[in-house]
Every structure is written in structure tokens, then in C-alpha cells.
mmCIF file of C-alpha atoms in Angstrom:
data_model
loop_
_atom_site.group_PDB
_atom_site.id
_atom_site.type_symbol
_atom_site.label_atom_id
_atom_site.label_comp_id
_atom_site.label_asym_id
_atom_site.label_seq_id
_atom_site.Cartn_x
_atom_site.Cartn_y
_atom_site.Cartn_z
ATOM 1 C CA UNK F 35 -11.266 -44.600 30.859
ATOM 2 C CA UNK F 36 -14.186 -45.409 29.165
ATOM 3 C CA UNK F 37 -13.843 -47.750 26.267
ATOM 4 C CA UNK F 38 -17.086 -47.505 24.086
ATOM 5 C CA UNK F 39 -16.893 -43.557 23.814
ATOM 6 C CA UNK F 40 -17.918 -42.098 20.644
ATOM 7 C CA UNK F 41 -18.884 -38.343 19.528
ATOM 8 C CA UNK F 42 -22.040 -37.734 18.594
ATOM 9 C CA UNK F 43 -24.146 -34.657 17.596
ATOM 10 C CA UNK F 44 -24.941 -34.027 21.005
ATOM 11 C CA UNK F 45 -21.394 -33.620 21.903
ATOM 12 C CA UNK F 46 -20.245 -31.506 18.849
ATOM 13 C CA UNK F 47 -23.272 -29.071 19.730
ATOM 14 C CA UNK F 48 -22.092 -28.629 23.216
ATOM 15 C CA UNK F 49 -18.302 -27.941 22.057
ATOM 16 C CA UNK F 50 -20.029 -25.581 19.088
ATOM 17 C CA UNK F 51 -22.283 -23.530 22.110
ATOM 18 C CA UNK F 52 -18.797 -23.629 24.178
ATOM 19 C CA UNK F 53 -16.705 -22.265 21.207
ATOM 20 C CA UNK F 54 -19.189 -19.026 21.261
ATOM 21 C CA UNK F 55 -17.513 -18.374 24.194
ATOM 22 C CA UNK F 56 -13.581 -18.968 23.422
ATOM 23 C CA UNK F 57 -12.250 -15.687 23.668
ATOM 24 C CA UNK F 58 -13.828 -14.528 26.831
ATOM 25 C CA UNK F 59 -11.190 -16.047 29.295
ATOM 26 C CA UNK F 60 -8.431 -14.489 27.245
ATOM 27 C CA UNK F 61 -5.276 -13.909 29.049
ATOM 28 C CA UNK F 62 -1.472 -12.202 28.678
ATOM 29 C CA UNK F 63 0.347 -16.016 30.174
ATOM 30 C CA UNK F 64 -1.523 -18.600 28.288
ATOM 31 C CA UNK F 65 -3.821 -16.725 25.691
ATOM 32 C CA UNK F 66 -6.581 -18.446 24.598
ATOM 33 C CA UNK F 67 -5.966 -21.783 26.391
ATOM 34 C CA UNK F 68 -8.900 -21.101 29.020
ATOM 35 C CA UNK F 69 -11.284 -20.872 26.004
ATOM 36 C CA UNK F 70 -9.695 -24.226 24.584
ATOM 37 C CA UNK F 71 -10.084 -25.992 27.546
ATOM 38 C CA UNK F 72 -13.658 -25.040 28.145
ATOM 39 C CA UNK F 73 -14.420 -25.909 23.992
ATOM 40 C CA UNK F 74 -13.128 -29.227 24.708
ATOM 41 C CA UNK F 75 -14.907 -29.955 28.377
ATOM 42 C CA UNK F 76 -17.572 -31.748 26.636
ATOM 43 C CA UNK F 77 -15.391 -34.417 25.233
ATOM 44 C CA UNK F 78 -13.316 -34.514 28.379
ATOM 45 C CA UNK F 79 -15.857 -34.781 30.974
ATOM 46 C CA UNK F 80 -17.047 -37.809 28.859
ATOM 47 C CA UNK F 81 -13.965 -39.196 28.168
ATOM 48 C CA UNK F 82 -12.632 -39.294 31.765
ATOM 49 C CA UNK F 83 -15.691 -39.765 33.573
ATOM 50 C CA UNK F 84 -14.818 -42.872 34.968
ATOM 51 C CA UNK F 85 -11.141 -42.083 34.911
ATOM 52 C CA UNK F 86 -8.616 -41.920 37.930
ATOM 53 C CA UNK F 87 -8.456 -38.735 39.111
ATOM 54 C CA UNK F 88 -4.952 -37.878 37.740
ATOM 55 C CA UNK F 89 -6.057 -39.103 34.513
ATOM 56 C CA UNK F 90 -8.659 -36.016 34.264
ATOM 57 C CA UNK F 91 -5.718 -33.664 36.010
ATOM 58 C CA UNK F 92 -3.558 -34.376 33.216
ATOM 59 C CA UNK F 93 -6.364 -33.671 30.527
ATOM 60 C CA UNK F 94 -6.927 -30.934 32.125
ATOM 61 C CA UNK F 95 -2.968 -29.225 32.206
ATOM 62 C CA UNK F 96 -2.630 -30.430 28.381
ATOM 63 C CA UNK F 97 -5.174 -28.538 27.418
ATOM 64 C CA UNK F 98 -4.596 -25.305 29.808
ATOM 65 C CA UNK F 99 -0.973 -24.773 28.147
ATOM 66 C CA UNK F 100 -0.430 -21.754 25.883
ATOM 67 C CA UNK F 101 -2.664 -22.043 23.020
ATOM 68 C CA UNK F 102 -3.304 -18.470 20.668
ATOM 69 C CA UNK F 103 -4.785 -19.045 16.756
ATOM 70 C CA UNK F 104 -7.257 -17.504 14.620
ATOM 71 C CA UNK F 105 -10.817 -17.922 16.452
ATOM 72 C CA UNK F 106 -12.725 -18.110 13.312
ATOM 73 C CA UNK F 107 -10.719 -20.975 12.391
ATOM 74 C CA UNK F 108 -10.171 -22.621 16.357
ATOM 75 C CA UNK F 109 -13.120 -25.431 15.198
ATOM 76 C CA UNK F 110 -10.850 -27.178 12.570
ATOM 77 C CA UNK F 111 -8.254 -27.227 15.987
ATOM 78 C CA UNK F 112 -11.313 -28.211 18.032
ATOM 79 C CA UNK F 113 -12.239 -31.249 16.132
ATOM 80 C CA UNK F 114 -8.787 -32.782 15.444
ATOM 81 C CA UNK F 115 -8.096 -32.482 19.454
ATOM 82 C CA UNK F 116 -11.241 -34.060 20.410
ATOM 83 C CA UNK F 117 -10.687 -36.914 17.921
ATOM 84 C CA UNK F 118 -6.882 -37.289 18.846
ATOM 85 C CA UNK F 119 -8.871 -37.189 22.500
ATOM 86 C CA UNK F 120 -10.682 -40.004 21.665
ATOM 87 C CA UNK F 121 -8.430 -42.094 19.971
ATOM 88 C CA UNK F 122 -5.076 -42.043 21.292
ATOM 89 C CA UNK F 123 -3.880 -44.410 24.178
ATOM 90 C CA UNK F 124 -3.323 -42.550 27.087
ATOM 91 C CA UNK F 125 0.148 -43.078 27.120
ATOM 92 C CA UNK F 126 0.908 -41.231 23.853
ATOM 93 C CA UNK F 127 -1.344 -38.301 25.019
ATOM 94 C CA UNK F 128 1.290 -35.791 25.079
ATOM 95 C CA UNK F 129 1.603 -35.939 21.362
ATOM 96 C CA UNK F 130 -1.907 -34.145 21.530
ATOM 97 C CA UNK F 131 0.262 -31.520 22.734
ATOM 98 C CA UNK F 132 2.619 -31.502 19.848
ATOM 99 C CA UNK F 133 0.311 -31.408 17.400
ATOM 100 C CA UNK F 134 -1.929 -28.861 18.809
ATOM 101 C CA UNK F 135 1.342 -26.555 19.257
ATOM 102 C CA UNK F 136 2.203 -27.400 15.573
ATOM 103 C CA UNK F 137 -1.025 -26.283 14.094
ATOM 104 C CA UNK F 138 -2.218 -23.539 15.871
ATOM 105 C CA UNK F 139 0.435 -20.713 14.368
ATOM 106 C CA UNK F 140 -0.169 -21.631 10.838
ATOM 107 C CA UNK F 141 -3.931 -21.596 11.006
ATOM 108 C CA UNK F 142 -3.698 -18.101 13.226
ATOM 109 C CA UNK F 143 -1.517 -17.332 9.720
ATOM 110 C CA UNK F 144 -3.916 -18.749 7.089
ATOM 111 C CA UNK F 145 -7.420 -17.089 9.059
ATOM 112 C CA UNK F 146 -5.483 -13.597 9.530
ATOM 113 C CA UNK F 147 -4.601 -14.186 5.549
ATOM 114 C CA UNK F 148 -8.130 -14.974 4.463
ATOM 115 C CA UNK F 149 -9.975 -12.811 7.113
ATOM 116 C CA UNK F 150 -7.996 -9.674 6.930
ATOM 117 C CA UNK F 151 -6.320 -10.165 3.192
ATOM 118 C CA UNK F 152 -9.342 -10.767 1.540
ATOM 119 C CA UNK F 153 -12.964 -10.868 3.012
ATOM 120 C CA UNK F 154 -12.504 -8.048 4.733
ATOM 121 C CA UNK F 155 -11.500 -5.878 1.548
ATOM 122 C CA UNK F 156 -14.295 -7.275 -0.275
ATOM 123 C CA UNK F 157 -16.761 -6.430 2.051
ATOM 124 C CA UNK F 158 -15.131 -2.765 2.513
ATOM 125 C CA UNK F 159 -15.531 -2.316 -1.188
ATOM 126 C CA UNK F 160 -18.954 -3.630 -1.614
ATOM 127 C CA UNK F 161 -19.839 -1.875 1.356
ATOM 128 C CA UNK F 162 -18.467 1.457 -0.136
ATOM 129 C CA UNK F 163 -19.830 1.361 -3.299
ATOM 130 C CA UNK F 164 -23.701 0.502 -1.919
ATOM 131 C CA UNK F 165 -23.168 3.468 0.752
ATOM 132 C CA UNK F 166 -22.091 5.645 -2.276
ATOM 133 C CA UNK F 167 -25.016 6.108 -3.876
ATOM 134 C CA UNK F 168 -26.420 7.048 -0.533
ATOM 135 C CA UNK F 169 -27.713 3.404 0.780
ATOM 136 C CA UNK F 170 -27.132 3.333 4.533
ATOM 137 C CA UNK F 171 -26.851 -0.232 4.313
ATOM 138 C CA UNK F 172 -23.331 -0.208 2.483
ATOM 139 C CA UNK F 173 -22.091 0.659 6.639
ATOM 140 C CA UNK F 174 -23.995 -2.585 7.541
ATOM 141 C CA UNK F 175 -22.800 -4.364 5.045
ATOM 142 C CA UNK F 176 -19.099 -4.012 5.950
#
């Protein structure tokens, strides 16, 4: 593995442009875990470049287990796997695992709870009360 890796802009652009596409490979068995996988290839392909090829088939499983959380939230996820990634020995990578299967149900709790508790009701009512007075944008707006 390659020692002197580090994450720079370049890198966190590539895993933003990926992230666009996170819930297109959604399936029934592992959820969203095609779309993680693919977020995190720019790190990975990096990371094990120089790596033995089971090295880069084990990245590759830990990250294509069942994985399902808010999308809108997924980044915070993103970001604390690719720096776990990074910095843990590759002998205590399963804990990546762990962690990721720790976090992911209360985020998916806390972006349901903002997203459909409270932005969303706020921009129904301001949306309402514009398309009241006969404003076609108050639709847009919601």
C-alpha cells in the first residue's frame, strides 16, 4: 500500500461528482452499497494502487456490504470512511465496517428528521402562502 497517500481537493471533487450518482445502483440485497462503493473509488483506487491484489478485493467486499442512510446526509459517511481508509492499518480494516454499520441508521434517522420533519414543512408553508395570493412561484418554491 502506498505510504505517502494524502486527500486532496482533487480527490474530494471526484468522490463529490461520484456522490451525484449514489442512488442510481440502488438495489433490494444490499441497498445503497453499489453507490458507496463507487463514492469511495477515488480514494480506493489511490489507496491500493500499488497494493496486492487481495488487498484491493477486500476493499472492495467491505465496502459492497449492505449499506442504506439518508443520501442528503451519505457525505458526512463518505468522509469519515475515506479518512478511516486512509489511516487505519490494514489489519484493523474491518473496524471500517463496524463503524460504517454503526452510523449509517442514525444519520438515515437524523436526515429523515430534519428533511421530512422540518424543511420540508417550511417550504410547503412558504410555498402555500406565496401561491395564495396567486404567485405561481409558491409551486416552485416547494
Amino acid at each position: 500500500m502506498s505510504e505517502k497517500f494524502e486527500m486532496t481537493n482533487k480527490v474530494y471533487r471526484e468522490m463529490f461528482i461520484n456522490h451525484l450518482t449514489f442512488q442510481w445502483g440502488w438495489n433490494y440485497e444490499r441497498q445503497q452499497a453499489d453507490g458507496c462503493l463507487f463514492t469511495l473509488t477515488p480514494v480506493l483506487k489511490r489507496l491500493y494502487k500499488d497494493a496486492p491484489l487481495e488487498e484491493r478485493e477486500r476493499a472492495i467486499k467491505r465496502h459492497l456490504e449492505f449499506f442504506n442512510t439518508h443520501a442528503t446526509l451519505a457525505p458526512l459517511l463518505f468522509g469519515l470512511i475515506a479518512a478511516l481508509e486512509v489511516n487505519t492499518p490494514e489489519a484493523e480494516k474491518d473496524s471500517i465496517t463496524s463503524i460504517k454499520t454503526g452510523l449509517m441508521g442514525p444519520m438515515a434517522g437524523i436526515g429523515d428528521t430534519l428533511w421530512q420533519g422540518t424543511l420540508q414543512p417550511i417550504a410547503l408553508a412558504v410555498g402555500i402562502s406565496i401561491a395564495s395570493g396567486g404567485n405561481v412561484i409558491g409551486a416552485l418554491v416547494f
